[in-house]
XYZ file of N, CA and C in Angstrom:
699
model
N 0.841 -0.822 0.239
C 0.090 -0.007 -0.014
C 1.234 1.028 -0.006
N 0.432 2.186 -0.704
C 1.086 3.521 -0.860
C 0.609 4.654 0.479
N 2.183 4.786 0.880
C 1.754 5.900 2.061
C 2.339 7.277 1.282
N 1.679 8.292 1.809
C 2.042 9.946 1.363
C 2.333 10.506 2.726
N 2.716 11.387 2.380
C 3.283 12.601 3.277
C 2.717 13.745 3.331
N 2.260 14.533 3.946
C 1.666 15.682 4.120
C 2.531 16.657 4.078
N 2.771 17.785 2.760
C 3.781 19.080 2.658
C 2.887 20.043 3.551
N 3.580 21.329 3.845
C 3.413 22.148 4.426
C 2.395 23.256 3.406
N 2.258 22.710 2.152
C 1.803 23.422 1.252
C 0.153 23.080 1.566
N -0.046 22.255 1.804
C -1.701 21.053 2.212
C -1.683 20.591 1.165
N -0.503 20.141 0.353
C -0.583 18.764 -0.698
C 0.144 18.127 -0.038
N -0.378 16.700 -0.224
C 0.676 15.416 -0.196
C 0.941 15.033 -1.543
N 2.605 14.634 -1.941
C 2.839 13.986 -3.064
C 3.698 13.305 -2.741
N 3.957 12.207 -3.994
C 5.174 10.989 -4.291
C 5.023 11.210 -5.331
N 6.670 11.333 -5.636
C 7.263 11.020 -6.953
C 8.343 10.055 -7.379
N 8.669 10.292 -8.013
C 9.829 9.122 -8.492
C 10.793 9.469 -9.281
N 12.002 9.029 -9.123
C 12.916 9.670 -9.814
C 12.940 9.480 -11.835
N 12.236 8.551 -11.577
C 11.615 8.547 -13.097
C 11.214 9.671 -13.936
N 10.613 10.785 -12.913
C 10.130 11.778 -13.463
C 10.896 12.495 -14.061
N 12.162 12.945 -13.418
C 12.867 13.931 -13.568
C 13.587 13.260 -14.892
N 14.106 12.072 -14.996
C 14.794 11.646 -16.015
C 14.276 10.847 -17.113
N 13.330 10.960 -16.903
C 12.217 10.857 -18.313
C 11.591 12.555 -19.135
N 11.726 12.905 -18.101
C 11.612 14.552 -18.927
C 12.592 15.172 -19.050
N 14.440 15.425 -18.844
C 15.548 15.283 -18.931
C 15.577 14.597 -20.644
N 15.021 13.256 -20.770
C 15.517 12.783 -21.792
C 14.151 13.460 -22.702
N 13.222 14.157 -22.536
C 12.258 14.666 -23.645
C 11.511 13.639 -23.911
N 11.057 12.748 -22.975
C 10.010 11.432 -23.250
C 9.010 12.098 -22.958
N 8.072 12.063 -24.079
C 6.688 12.705 -24.381
C 6.578 13.474 -25.266
N 7.845 13.882 -25.896
C 7.019 15.237 -26.306
C 6.171 15.735 -27.288
N 5.640 14.270 -27.892
C 5.252 13.843 -29.261
C 3.972 13.009 -28.826
N 3.837 12.806 -27.423
C 3.016 12.209 -27.278
C 1.565 12.135 -26.789
N 0.663 11.362 -26.917
C -0.476 11.747 -26.502
C -1.080 11.109 -25.113
N -1.399 12.149 -24.546
C -1.946 11.956 -23.003
C -3.436 11.526 -22.831
N -3.678 10.509 -22.253
C -5.048 10.315 -21.733
C -5.513 9.944 -20.521
N -6.327 10.513 -20.027
C -6.796 11.058 -18.838
C -8.264 9.960 -18.400
N -8.182 9.387 -17.360
C -9.595 8.561 -16.937
C -9.633 8.899 -15.386
N -10.976 8.534 -15.306
C -11.850 9.267 -13.942
C -12.683 7.945 -13.450
N -13.450 7.791 -12.322
C -14.005 7.047 -11.512
C -15.187 6.650 -13.086
N -15.187 7.522 -13.520
C -16.339 7.151 -14.702
C -16.065 6.365 -15.933
N -14.661 6.118 -15.963
C -14.626 5.232 -16.734
C -13.475 4.051 -16.359
N -14.366 3.500 -15.229
C -14.046 2.328 -14.181
C -14.501 0.815 -15.232
N -13.856 0.022 -15.313
C -14.358 -1.201 -16.303
C -14.194 -0.935 -18.151
N -13.316 -0.145 -18.197
C -12.946 0.289 -19.575
C -11.464 0.032 -20.313
N -11.431 -0.450 -21.199
C -10.119 -0.992 -21.637
C -9.282 0.375 -22.968
N -8.208 0.579 -22.587
C -7.970 1.895 -23.617
C -6.542 1.178 -24.519
N -6.371 1.555 -25.005
C -5.441 1.384 -26.035
C -4.081 2.625 -26.259
N -2.628 2.431 -26.249
C -1.816 3.591 -26.168
C -1.084 2.978 -27.018
N -0.311 3.980 -27.641
C 0.974 3.736 -28.067
C 2.169 4.291 -27.439
N 3.667 3.955 -27.586
C 4.815 4.636 -26.966
C 4.630 5.528 -26.999
N 5.203 5.882 -25.621
C 5.566 6.937 -25.131
C 4.294 7.917 -25.216
N 2.952 7.549 -24.850
C 1.730 8.088 -24.900
C 1.565 8.222 -23.064
N 1.303 8.822 -22.354
C 0.970 9.312 -21.015
C -0.526 9.127 -20.917
N -0.174 8.728 -19.319
C -2.067 8.321 -18.432
C -1.787 9.342 -17.781
N -3.120 9.801 -17.179
C -3.712 10.264 -16.202
C -4.449 9.955 -15.358
N -4.315 9.322 -14.293
C -5.648 8.801 -13.431
C -5.846 9.726 -12.172
N -7.173 9.952 -12.526
C -7.752 11.322 -11.585
C -8.888 10.603 -10.658
N -9.139 10.290 -9.855
C -9.898 9.728 -8.571
C -9.993 10.610 -7.493
N -11.511 10.913 -7.074
C -11.302 11.966 -6.112
C -11.498 11.126 -4.534
N -11.849 11.390 -3.344
C -11.659 10.807 -2.270
C -12.111 11.708 -1.083
N -13.018 11.730 -0.667
C -13.953 12.376 0.334
C -13.495 11.665 1.892
N -12.123 12.305 2.404
C -11.843 11.352 3.625
C -13.196 12.013 4.652
N -13.667 13.261 4.671
C -14.280 13.949 5.865
C -16.042 12.975 5.417
N -16.036 12.005 4.412
C -17.379 11.188 4.531
C -16.338 9.622 4.938
N -15.501 9.809 5.780
C -15.190 8.877 5.721
C -14.787 7.621 5.118
N -14.814 8.200 3.839
C -14.028 7.424 2.610
C -12.867 7.513 2.701
N -11.953 6.347 2.366
C -10.784 5.901 1.709
C -10.583 5.186 0.300
N -9.268 6.084 -0.209
C -8.977 5.213 -1.527
C -7.719 4.609 -1.507
N -7.559 3.488 -1.873
C -6.441 2.545 -1.716
C -6.106 1.783 -3.089
N -5.155 1.905 -3.414
C -4.580 1.196 -4.371
C -4.846 -0.708 -4.353
N -5.653 -1.329 -4.706
C -5.256 -2.683 -4.827
C -4.097 -3.369 -5.612
N -3.782 -2.549 -6.748
C -2.876 -3.270 -7.952
C -2.241 -1.732 -8.793
N -0.918 -1.978 -8.575
C -0.629 -0.941 -10.079
C -0.215 -1.210 -11.354
N -0.012 -0.171 -12.397
C 0.387 -1.204 -13.518
C 1.407 -1.735 -13.356
N 2.286 -2.495 -14.448
C 3.436 -3.086 -14.727
C 4.164 -2.237 -15.025
N 5.212 -1.894 -14.104
C 6.412 -0.552 -14.233
C 7.426 -1.191 -15.622
N 7.009 -2.414 -16.132
C 7.767 -2.571 -17.386
C 6.547 -2.069 -18.350
N 5.894 -1.962 -18.212
C 4.498 -1.501 -19.400
C 3.917 0.015 -18.716
N 3.897 0.363 -18.112
C 2.941 1.807 -17.285
C 4.089 2.097 -16.680
N 5.462 3.188 -17.065
C 6.111 3.632 -15.351
C 5.867 4.689 -14.942
N 5.492 4.673 -13.709
C 4.899 5.822 -12.769
C 6.062 7.056 -12.482
N 5.025 8.244 -12.938
C 5.791 9.632 -13.672
C 5.712 10.321 -11.915
N 4.524 10.438 -11.329
C 4.459 11.470 -10.624
C 2.744 11.025 -9.441
N 2.707 11.019 -8.224
C 1.269 11.176 -7.559
C 1.644 11.850 -6.819
N 0.211 13.227 -6.900
C -0.363 13.606 -5.916
C -1.208 14.102 -5.265
N -1.833 14.349 -4.512
C -3.230 14.459 -3.267
C -3.282 15.833 -3.296
N -4.534 16.627 -3.729
C -4.764 17.843 -4.079
C -5.972 17.803 -2.961
N -5.614 18.821 -1.541
C -6.772 18.712 -1.051
C -8.083 19.843 -1.016
N -9.358 19.209 -0.627
C -10.168 19.832 -0.508
C -10.264 21.830 -0.655
N -10.415 21.876 -1.095
C -10.979 23.721 -1.116
C -11.907 24.504 -0.049
N -12.873 23.560 0.023
C -13.634 23.898 1.216
C -14.001 22.278 1.830
N -14.039 22.764 3.835
C -14.724 21.528 4.388
C -15.825 20.989 3.851
N -15.285 19.783 3.953
C -16.233 19.157 3.354
C -16.512 18.645 2.031
N -15.435 18.947 1.312
C -14.959 18.552 -0.004
C -14.124 17.338 0.107
N -13.848 16.782 -1.402
C -12.927 15.740 -1.436
C -11.619 16.543 -2.141
N -10.784 15.317 -1.487
C -9.319 15.798 -2.230
C -9.690 14.791 -3.433
N -8.233 15.484 -4.367
C -8.356 14.840 -5.884
C -6.772 14.176 -5.638
N -6.617 12.561 -6.029
C -5.703 11.598 -6.460
C -5.536 11.901 -7.505
N -4.185 12.314 -8.218
C -3.797 12.698 -9.440
C -2.310 11.724 -9.487
N -2.479 10.465 -10.749
C -1.623 9.592 -10.567
C -0.707 9.665 -12.328
N -0.050 10.120 -12.896
C 0.850 10.296 -13.959
C 1.827 9.174 -14.335
N 1.393 8.413 -15.468
C 2.097 7.299 -16.154
C 2.867 7.030 -17.375
N 3.430 7.000 -17.801
C 4.188 7.232 -19.391
C 4.451 5.316 -19.624
N 3.631 5.349 -20.943
C 4.033 4.223 -21.739
C 5.228 3.836 -21.945
N 5.858 2.796 -21.589
C 7.459 2.147 -21.506
C 7.435 0.531 -22.234
N 6.488 0.445 -22.769
C 6.682 -1.003 -23.122
C 5.756 -1.523 -23.622
N 5.883 -2.574 -24.555
C 4.888 -3.056 -24.517
C 3.961 -4.543 -24.100
N 2.660 -4.054 -23.690
C 1.932 -5.025 -23.220
C 0.735 -4.762 -22.440
N 0.119 -5.676 -21.735
C -1.445 -4.931 -21.020
C -0.910 -5.234 -19.398
N -1.850 -4.021 -18.812
C -1.568 -4.339 -17.413
C -2.538 -3.420 -16.995
N -2.982 -3.548 -15.515
C -4.447 -2.954 -15.032
C -3.690 -1.965 -13.773
N -4.732 -1.439 -13.356
C -4.859 0.032 -12.401
C -6.059 -0.574 -11.298
N -6.019 -0.588 -10.329
C -7.371 -0.727 -9.531
C -7.035 -0.596 -7.979
N -8.396 -0.110 -7.895
C -8.514 0.891 -6.881
C -9.751 0.265 -5.641
N -9.851 0.555 -4.523
C -10.694 0.361 -3.607
C -11.381 1.905 -2.816
N -12.712 1.807 -3.225
C -13.008 3.144 -2.153
C -14.114 3.047 -1.487
N -13.711 3.001 -0.226
C -14.799 2.180 1.275
C -14.611 2.906 2.108
N -16.165 3.345 2.804
C -15.948 3.892 4.522
C -15.470 2.238 5.222
N -14.585 1.924 6.031
C -13.880 0.978 6.339
C -15.095 0.336 7.396
N -15.667 0.778 8.099
C -17.119 0.162 8.852
C -17.716 -0.589 8.348
N -18.182 0.358 6.416
C -19.145 -0.024 6.355
C -18.830 -1.275 4.677
N -18.511 -2.604 4.910
C -18.069 -2.875 3.156
C -19.033 -2.707 2.333
N -20.643 -2.925 2.607
C -21.213 -2.328 1.576
C -21.445 -1.209 0.848
N -20.616 -0.015 1.491
C -20.115 1.324 0.803
C -19.168 0.717 -0.418
N -18.448 -0.160 -0.352
C -17.440 -0.450 -1.117
C -17.077 -0.335 -2.813
N -16.526 0.332 -3.316
C -16.458 0.495 -4.553
C -15.235 -0.084 -5.026
N -14.603 -0.548 -6.120
C -13.848 -0.584 -7.046
C -13.513 0.027 -8.629
N -12.674 0.361 -8.528
C -12.373 1.313 -9.803
C -11.206 0.352 -10.294
N -11.652 -0.055 -11.982
C -10.151 -1.011 -12.799
C -10.227 -0.304 -14.176
N -9.174 -0.191 -13.944
C -8.298 0.465 -15.753
C -7.623 -0.357 -16.135
N -7.932 -1.081 -17.527
C -6.988 -1.655 -17.936
C -6.547 -0.604 -19.225
N -4.877 -1.445 -19.505
C -4.036 -0.383 -20.583
C -3.371 -1.589 -20.983
N -3.334 -1.175 -22.595
C -2.854 -1.896 -23.305
C -2.157 -1.270 -24.583
N -0.619 -0.970 -24.501
C 0.479 -0.675 -24.680
C 0.375 -1.428 -26.188
N 0.437 -0.631 -27.312
C 1.196 -1.503 -28.916
C 2.661 -1.487 -28.707
N 2.834 -1.801 -29.855
C 4.307 -1.635 -30.876
C 4.394 -0.238 -31.178
N 5.790 0.225 -31.057
C 5.781 1.606 -32.086
C 5.173 1.566 -33.290
N 4.695 2.896 -33.513
C 4.214 3.457 -34.706
C 5.189 3.612 -35.853
N 4.752 2.447 -36.788
C 6.328 2.937 -37.838
C 5.573 2.144 -39.183
N 6.129 3.014 -40.516
C 6.161 2.418 -41.526
C 7.345 2.043 -42.256
N 7.165 0.675 -42.236
C 8.796 -0.120 -42.128
C 9.159 -0.115 -43.527
N 7.788 -0.040 -44.686
C 8.339 0.175 -46.143
C 7.409 0.510 -46.617
N 7.324 1.444 -47.895
C 6.029 1.727 -49.106
C 7.323 1.879 -50.354
N 6.311 0.958 -50.920
C 7.349 1.184 -52.794
C 6.337 0.924 -53.521
N 6.496 1.494 -55.382
C 5.813 0.978 -56.251
C 6.811 0.117 -56.847
N 6.374 -1.018 -57.184
C 7.024 -1.922 -58.793
C 6.146 -2.284 -59.532
N 6.704 -1.959 -60.800
C 8.164 -0.412 -60.980
C 7.560 0.403 -60.657
N 8.616 1.750 -60.543
C 8.366 2.790 -60.401
C 7.858 3.823 -61.825
N 8.202 2.989 -62.824
C 7.832 3.775 -63.893
C 7.037 2.748 -64.827
N 6.215 3.540 -65.297
C 5.711 2.489 -66.733
C 4.848 3.739 -67.664
N 4.214 2.602 -68.286
C 3.508 3.359 -69.565
C 2.081 3.751 -69.019
N 1.597 4.583 -69.869
C 0.172 4.471 -69.548
C -0.599 3.946 -69.535
N -1.543 3.653 -68.463
C -2.191 2.427 -68.420
C -2.054 1.193 -68.093
N -0.433 1.282 -68.134
C -0.040 -0.102 -67.183
C 0.299 -0.488 -65.945
N 0.322 -1.480 -65.617
C 0.156 -1.854 -63.622
C 1.453 -1.716 -62.996
N 1.421 -1.134 -61.752
C 2.206 -0.899 -60.843
C 1.713 -1.471 -59.612
N 2.612 -2.027 -58.963
C 2.101 -2.655 -57.295
C 2.749 -1.528 -56.644
N 1.731 -1.200 -55.662
C 2.065 -1.032 -54.356
C 2.467 -1.578 -53.227
N 3.359 -1.695 -53.215
C 3.088 -2.767 -51.425
C 4.141 -1.757 -50.549
N 3.533 -2.050 -49.025
C 3.771 -1.304 -47.892
C 3.780 -2.247 -46.871
N 4.711 -2.190 -45.545
C 4.405 -3.229 -44.485
C 4.344 -2.245 -43.302
N 3.689 -1.587 -42.092
C 3.600 -1.057 -40.868
C 3.715 -1.702 -39.321
N 4.016 -0.959 -38.238
C 3.576 -1.886 -37.318
C 3.554 -0.798 -36.199
N 2.292 -1.471 -35.327
C 1.760 -0.457 -34.478
C 0.887 0.473 -34.821
N -0.037 0.259 -35.937
C -0.692 1.244 -36.770
C -1.893 0.255 -35.962
N -3.537 0.909 -36.451
C -4.483 0.574 -35.478
C -5.395 0.832 -37.118
N -5.273 1.853 -37.715
C -5.800 2.721 -38.934
C -4.882 2.868 -39.997
N -5.243 2.355 -41.484
C -4.085 2.553 -42.115
C -4.717 3.253 -43.637
N -4.664 3.946 -44.387
C -5.282 4.354 -45.391
C -4.218 4.637 -46.562
N -4.828 4.352 -47.809
C -4.230 5.461 -49.224
C -4.723 6.308 -49.763
N -4.001 7.432 -50.061
C -4.648 8.344 -50.859
C -3.601 8.765 -52.289
N -4.177 9.877 -53.211
C -3.388 9.849 -54.429
C -3.825 11.037 -54.684
N -2.672 11.211 -55.097
C -2.692 12.866 -55.993
C -1.980 12.812 -57.357
N -2.800 13.167 -58.679
C -2.299 13.039 -59.871
C -3.083 12.787 -60.768
N -3.859 11.913 -60.889
C -4.939 11.338 -61.653
C -6.196 11.518 -60.851
N -6.302 12.942 -60.370
C -7.689 12.927 -59.856
C -7.206 12.786 -58.123
N -7.259 13.494 -57.421
C -7.533 13.456 -55.698
C -8.060 12.404 -54.988
N -7.978 11.403 -54.866
C -8.880 10.653 -53.234
C -8.624 10.853 -52.555
N -9.481 10.885 -51.505
C -9.907 10.700 -50.038
C -9.367 9.249 -49.733
N -8.753 8.993 -48.570
C -8.183 8.198 -47.982
C -9.145 6.595 -48.020
N -8.522 5.568 -48.469
C -9.173 4.694 -48.619
C -8.333 3.803 -47.496
N -9.360 3.025 -46.840
C -8.880 2.055 -46.011
C -8.066 0.665 -46.152
N -6.998 0.270 -46.188
C -6.113 -0.267 -46.743
C -5.171 -1.483 -44.972
N -4.912 -2.646 -45.457
C -4.586 -3.983 -44.395
C -3.088 -2.869 -43.983
N -3.034 -3.096 -42.607
C -1.902 -2.408 -42.312
C -0.522 -3.265 -42.880
N -0.367 -4.168 -43.386
C 0.286 -4.711 -44.484
C -0.114 -5.518 -45.652
N 0.271 -4.970 -46.892
C -0.480 -5.492 -48.498
C -0.227 -5.119 -49.252
N -0.678 -5.128 -50.454
C -0.437 -3.864 -51.659
C -1.342 -4.199 -52.342
N -1.116 -3.569 -53.500
C -2.455 -2.678 -54.083
C -1.985 -2.436 -55.700
N -2.653 -3.204 -56.624
C -2.237 -2.881 -58.316
C -3.119 -1.581 -58.702
N -1.862 -0.896 -59.686
C -2.935 0.742 -59.947
C -1.931 0.551 -61.593
N -3.163 1.415 -62.276
C -2.996 1.396 -63.338
C -2.983 3.255 -63.778
N -2.481 3.705 -63.432
C -2.462 4.913 -63.534
C -2.038 5.730 -65.034
N -2.739 6.536 -65.488
C -2.234 6.839 -67.111
C -1.615 8.668 -67.015
N -1.283 8.913 -66.075
C 0.073 9.977 -65.553
C 0.441 10.111 -64.180
N 1.734 10.778 -63.975
C 2.047 10.645 -63.098
C 1.643 10.515 -61.531
N 1.547 9.592 -60.962
C 0.609 9.963 -59.355
C 1.605 9.885 -58.680
N 1.127 10.603 -57.643
C 2.010 10.623 -56.056
C 0.802 9.315 -55.306
N 1.251 8.862 -54.260
C 0.523 7.947 -53.694
C 1.009 8.490 -52.031
N 0.458 8.533 -51.279
C 0.083 8.789 -49.912
C -0.192 7.759 -48.882
N 0.396 6.734 -48.203
C 0.358 5.984 -47.058
C 0.309 6.295 -45.385
N -0.909 6.753 -44.781
C -1.232 7.096 -43.404
C -1.036 6.390 -42.557
N -0.649 6.280 -41.341
C -0.741 5.147 -40.777
C -1.499 6.039 -39.667
N -2.074 5.444 -38.392
C -2.347 5.765 -37.524
C -2.654 5.175 -36.513
N -1.844 5.622 -35.067
C -2.042 4.144 -33.587
C -3.190 4.915 -33.081
N -3.305 3.773 -31.917
C -4.447 4.106 -31.092
C -4.373 5.313 -30.253
N -3.500 6.062 -30.182
C -3.811 6.695 -29.422
C -3.618 8.368 -30.098
N -3.895 7.947 -31.427
C -3.618 9.177 -32.518
C -2.864 9.718 -32.793
N -1.309 9.277 -33.138
C -0.606 9.490 -33.156
C -0.726 9.084 -35.009
N -0.023 9.610 -35.696
C 0.148 9.382 -37.491
C 1.556 9.510 -38.169
N 1.873 8.785 -38.898
C 2.945 8.667 -39.531
C 2.846 8.174 -41.371
N 3.660 9.155 -42.026
C 3.040 9.305 -43.572
C 4.373 8.996 -44.272
N 3.878 7.836 -45.245
C 5.102 8.162 -46.545
C 4.672 8.095 -47.983
N 5.518 8.362 -49.293
C 4.726 8.528 -50.436
C 5.653 7.990 -50.797
N 4.763 7.540 -52.528
C 5.741 7.097 -53.591
C 5.191 7.516 -54.705
N 5.900 7.820 -55.928
C 5.409 8.654 -57.028
C 5.782 7.555 -58.158
N 4.833 6.951 -58.600
C 4.173 6.162 -59.922
C 4.770 7.068 -61.255
N 5.735 7.161 -61.762
C 5.951 8.641 -63.023
C 5.619 7.138 -64.488
N 4.586 8.089 -65.214
C 4.034 7.242 -66.472
C 4.687 8.614 -67.636
N 5.308 7.907 -67.904
C 5.855 7.709 -69.378
C 5.603 7.475 -70.622
N 5.299 8.764 -71.943
C 5.092 8.531 -73.111
C 5.143 7.338 -73.658
N 4.328 6.382 -74.286
C 4.928 5.207 -74.817
C 5.777 6.018 -76.143
N 6.729 5.006 -76.109
C 8.170 5.477 -77.026
C 7.240 4.861 -78.921
N 7.837 5.417 -79.584
C 7.257 4.808 -81.065
C 8.126 4.086 -81.585
N 7.310 2.959 -82.208
C 8.165 1.973 -82.906
C 9.211 2.084 -83.591
N 10.610 1.749 -83.283
C 11.960 1.959 -84.155
C 11.220 1.485 -85.285
N 11.773 2.423 -86.998
C 11.647 2.028 -88.145
C 12.569 2.141 -88.998
N 12.551 1.495 -89.696
C 13.519 0.913 -90.304
C 14.410 1.904 -91.246
N 15.514 1.665 -91.275
C 16.278 2.934 -91.894
C 15.950 3.022 -93.419
N 16.166 4.163 -94.103
C 16.205 4.145 -95.238
C 17.081 4.182 -96.032
N 17.184 3.107 -97.375
C 18.665 3.168 -97.810
C 18.836 4.087 -99.020
N 19.681 4.918 -98.718
C 20.261 5.798 -99.845
C 21.412 5.407 -101.117
N 21.026 5.845 -102.052
C 22.038 5.712 -102.869
C 23.199 5.984 -102.936
N 24.379 5.631 -104.005
C 25.589 6.138 -103.661
C 24.998 7.640 -104.428
């Protein structure tokens, strides 16, 4: 069970050295932040690498309730950055516990809390949050084979991604097209009649996105060679 020490500023806080180390290293500079409260209890959330998680729960000590962590996230998946408790602004109000975690590894983990009046078992509530951290979002490859074709001849677009929950293909050149959903790894045959640029976009569960482009160049059909004309002496 965690223990907390009251500070002279009216705040109780607990922080780990990892907070300073991760921030100094620029951790989470482009990450998404997920905030959950009692209302999200029982849900499962998808996260990307370096995403941040904020768990914010109320505790009404003046009502006799105690908020107790039952289980904490696996530190190999979600690393604790900080925990702070904000005291109520008025007598009889609720304090607010705020935990902040950073996704540091791939896997599934949970955070569970018990909120109850110790003398009344029937008052007990359990808050359970499940987090799934996926692989790093990357486009491993995006190729056009062949990259140069005559008008109307086929070229194969081939791609591979990792950590993507949604992948889409769009193009510009032979009339723009909105994003067409495609598999995370796959191929598509195209037959452009003019030079066309194709954009592959992969999105992670946390909302982050990466893109890659290839261009299929269309050249005019070369005229058939003609036999040389003989000339007299």
